[in-house]
Amino acid sequence: MISCKDARWLLVTFAFATLAVSVGCKRDPSSARVTLPQGWSLVSADELDGARREQMKLADSARAELATRLMQRVAQVSQADGFSAAVEVCHGEAPKIAAEVAAKHRVAIGRTSSRLRNPSNLAPVWSEALFNEPGEPAIAVGPHGEFGVVHPIVLGELCANCHGAADKLAPGVAEILTQRYPDDRATGYAPGELRGWFWVEVPKSR
């Protein structure tokens, strides 16, 4: 079980990590080592026109809401019942929260990683190409007006309770991971390391 102070620190740490990767880097499309699906192209934020900027705002709003809701719920449950209970939240509630955010903002949205915990957290084909440059946000536009963006997720200190090295996992976490995710690959991270990505796809503006 974690204290109120720790719960608040969890949210602050996550928010700082998300902000840092969102504003800290700019990608130069001419130097990016990516291979996108046919019809898709990599763009920079400076190249976006009015319609694309609106799509970007929508993507950012959806991502921010998903991140906030997930972390608030994890912090709440961790504080009350420990981190093993938080694993149950990620297993049972996270997909529902993502679906609610997607429906509200009329986007497709999710989380993914090169080392998955939940095997259903697969990313769209267009986004996979953008992971060649880990640690940087990236934007791609599709052949039919689609707008896609990925944002890195950096592991926070308290997140190591569920995603850290074996000797850093909180009590009960290893056991519940074995039950819920027998093929789990999402441990062994250290705070500050790239854990995965948020991806958002916004349809053509109307």
XYZ file of C-alpha atoms in Angstrom:
206
model
C 0.000 0.000 0.000
C 1.295 3.473 -0.785
C 0.750 6.743 1.055
C -1.203 9.749 -0.182
C 2.121 11.469 -0.707
C 3.360 8.608 -2.865
C 0.117 8.567 -4.854
C 0.455 12.259 -5.604
C 4.114 11.730 -6.553
C 3.051 8.988 -8.954
C 0.790 11.393 -10.815
C 3.371 14.187 -10.788
C 6.109 11.865 -12.045
C 3.939 10.550 -14.866
C 2.791 14.022 -15.871
C 6.373 15.314 -15.945
C 7.583 12.372 -18.010
C 4.768 12.797 -20.517
C 5.381 16.546 -20.774
C 9.121 16.077 -21.165
C 8.843 13.775 -24.144
C 6.087 15.905 -25.675
C 8.037 19.155 -25.785
C 11.659 18.120 -25.533
C 12.329 16.825 -29.053
C 11.543 17.729 -32.644
C 11.879 15.240 -35.461
C 13.470 16.158 -38.760
C 11.554 14.157 -41.398
C 14.490 14.257 -43.796
C 16.722 12.363 -41.366
C 14.187 9.942 -39.861
C 14.910 6.257 -40.294
C 11.358 5.074 -40.822
C 9.501 3.063 -43.439
C 5.829 3.964 -43.486
C 3.012 2.052 -45.212
C 2.195 3.118 -48.748
C 0.403 6.453 -48.821
C 1.576 7.518 -45.368
C 4.198 10.211 -44.823
C 6.095 11.623 -41.876
C 5.589 15.319 -41.098
C 6.755 17.789 -38.486
C 4.501 19.920 -36.310
C 5.716 23.031 -38.140
C 4.293 21.701 -41.414
C 0.720 21.292 -40.170
C -1.976 23.433 -41.767
C -5.157 24.558 -40.030
C -7.064 21.296 -40.444
C -4.067 19.224 -39.392
C -3.538 21.409 -36.341
C -7.101 20.724 -35.276
C -6.443 17.004 -35.653
C -3.313 17.409 -33.545
C -5.263 19.186 -30.810
C -7.822 16.398 -30.810
C -5.110 13.747 -30.599
C -3.393 15.571 -27.738
C -6.662 15.957 -25.838
C -7.501 12.285 -26.191
C -4.029 11.162 -25.154
C -3.975 13.478 -22.144
C -7.369 12.245 -20.976
C -6.412 8.592 -21.341
C -3.123 9.096 -19.485
C -4.770 11.059 -16.686
C -7.662 8.667 -16.178
C -5.436 5.610 -16.161
C -2.934 7.054 -13.710
C -5.591 8.463 -11.399
C -7.257 5.070 -11.211
C -3.967 3.233 -10.673
C -2.942 5.695 -7.948
C -6.324 5.378 -6.237
C -6.273 1.594 -6.183
C -2.579 1.354 -5.296
C -3.086 3.630 -2.323
C -6.064 1.671 -1.066
C -5.143 -1.925 -1.871
C -1.536 -2.073 -3.088
C 0.097 -2.462 -6.463
C -1.092 -6.018 -7.005
C -4.621 -4.603 -7.124
C -3.433 -2.000 -9.616
C -2.457 -4.826 -11.967
C -6.093 -5.915 -11.883
C -7.095 -2.383 -12.882
C -4.814 -2.509 -15.914
C -6.165 -5.941 -16.792
C -9.872 -5.249 -16.430
C -10.442 -1.501 -16.550
C -7.772 -0.028 -18.827
C -9.292 -1.370 -22.074
C -12.698 0.010 -21.072
C -11.242 3.420 -20.253
C -9.444 3.525 -23.603
C -12.676 2.616 -25.395
C -14.560 5.389 -23.585
C -11.917 7.970 -24.494
C -11.913 6.798 -28.112
C -15.690 7.096 -28.366
C -15.765 10.516 -26.706
C -13.132 12.033 -28.988
C -14.004 9.942 -32.061
C -10.474 8.659 -32.477
C -8.647 5.359 -32.288
C -6.271 5.303 -29.322
C -4.153 2.905 -27.354
C -0.852 2.035 -25.727
C 1.791 -0.315 -27.012
C 5.344 -1.428 -26.370
C 8.165 -3.427 -27.878
C 7.758 -5.659 -24.809
C 4.057 -6.210 -24.317
C 2.243 -7.138 -21.148
C -1.200 -7.330 -22.692
C -0.924 -9.106 -26.069
C -3.956 -7.193 -27.343
C -2.071 -3.883 -27.128
C -0.838 -4.123 -30.698
C -0.293 -0.878 -32.573
C -1.602 0.104 -36.032
C 0.766 -0.636 -38.898
C 1.418 3.048 -39.587
C 2.587 3.651 -36.023
C 5.050 0.777 -35.922
C 7.319 2.567 -38.376
C 7.516 5.579 -36.065
C 9.056 3.545 -33.251
C 12.380 3.360 -35.129
C 13.372 6.593 -33.384
C 12.518 5.763 -29.746
C 12.114 8.576 -27.292
C 10.640 11.150 -29.672
C 7.050 12.113 -30.491
C 6.252 11.589 -34.162
C 3.467 12.530 -36.579
C 2.337 10.795 -39.759
C -0.484 11.549 -42.193
C -2.358 8.985 -44.235
C -3.613 8.824 -47.822
C -7.234 9.494 -46.892
C -6.759 12.393 -44.504
C -5.882 10.301 -41.471
C -3.649 11.838 -38.830
C -1.514 9.668 -36.581
C 0.742 10.558 -33.671
C 2.813 8.555 -31.192
C 4.114 9.796 -27.843
C 6.698 7.930 -25.761
C 5.892 6.697 -22.263
C 8.832 7.010 -19.867
C 8.834 4.833 -16.741
C 8.322 6.774 -13.507
C 9.801 5.836 -10.126
C 6.647 4.296 -8.688
C 5.798 2.570 -11.955
C 8.799 0.338 -11.267
C 6.603 -1.401 -8.688
C 4.853 -3.141 -11.581
C 7.359 -2.783 -14.432
C 10.766 -2.795 -12.749
C 13.360 -5.474 -12.168
C 12.268 -8.607 -10.322
C 13.716 -7.364 -7.031
C 11.941 -4.006 -7.420
C 8.394 -5.312 -7.903
C 5.939 -4.562 -5.111
C 4.696 -7.441 -2.922
C 2.221 -9.661 -4.725
C 2.836 -8.161 -8.164
C 4.901 -11.038 -9.554
C 2.231 -13.536 -8.534
C -0.663 -11.619 -10.081
C 1.334 -11.019 -13.259
C 1.852 -14.760 -13.601
C -1.895 -15.301 -13.267
C -3.109 -12.501 -15.511
C -0.265 -12.238 -18.017
C 1.599 -15.556 -18.311
C 3.537 -14.235 -21.315
C 4.363 -10.882 -19.715
C 7.458 -9.171 -21.108
C 6.942 -5.749 -19.524
C 9.237 -5.982 -16.493
C 12.916 -5.248 -16.087
C 12.650 -1.525 -16.799
C 14.442 1.163 -14.812
C 12.974 4.592 -14.020
C 13.621 6.985 -16.874
C 13.667 4.282 -19.540
C 11.321 4.206 -22.502
C 8.450 1.927 -21.509
C 6.234 2.215 -24.578
C 4.067 4.619 -26.531
C 0.645 6.178 -26.689
C -0.692 6.166 -30.234
C -3.675 8.129 -31.561
C -5.248 8.040 -35.007
C -7.641 10.837 -35.938
C -9.881 10.401 -38.998
C -10.100 12.954 -41.792
C -11.492 16.310 -40.698
C -15.049 16.990 -41.763
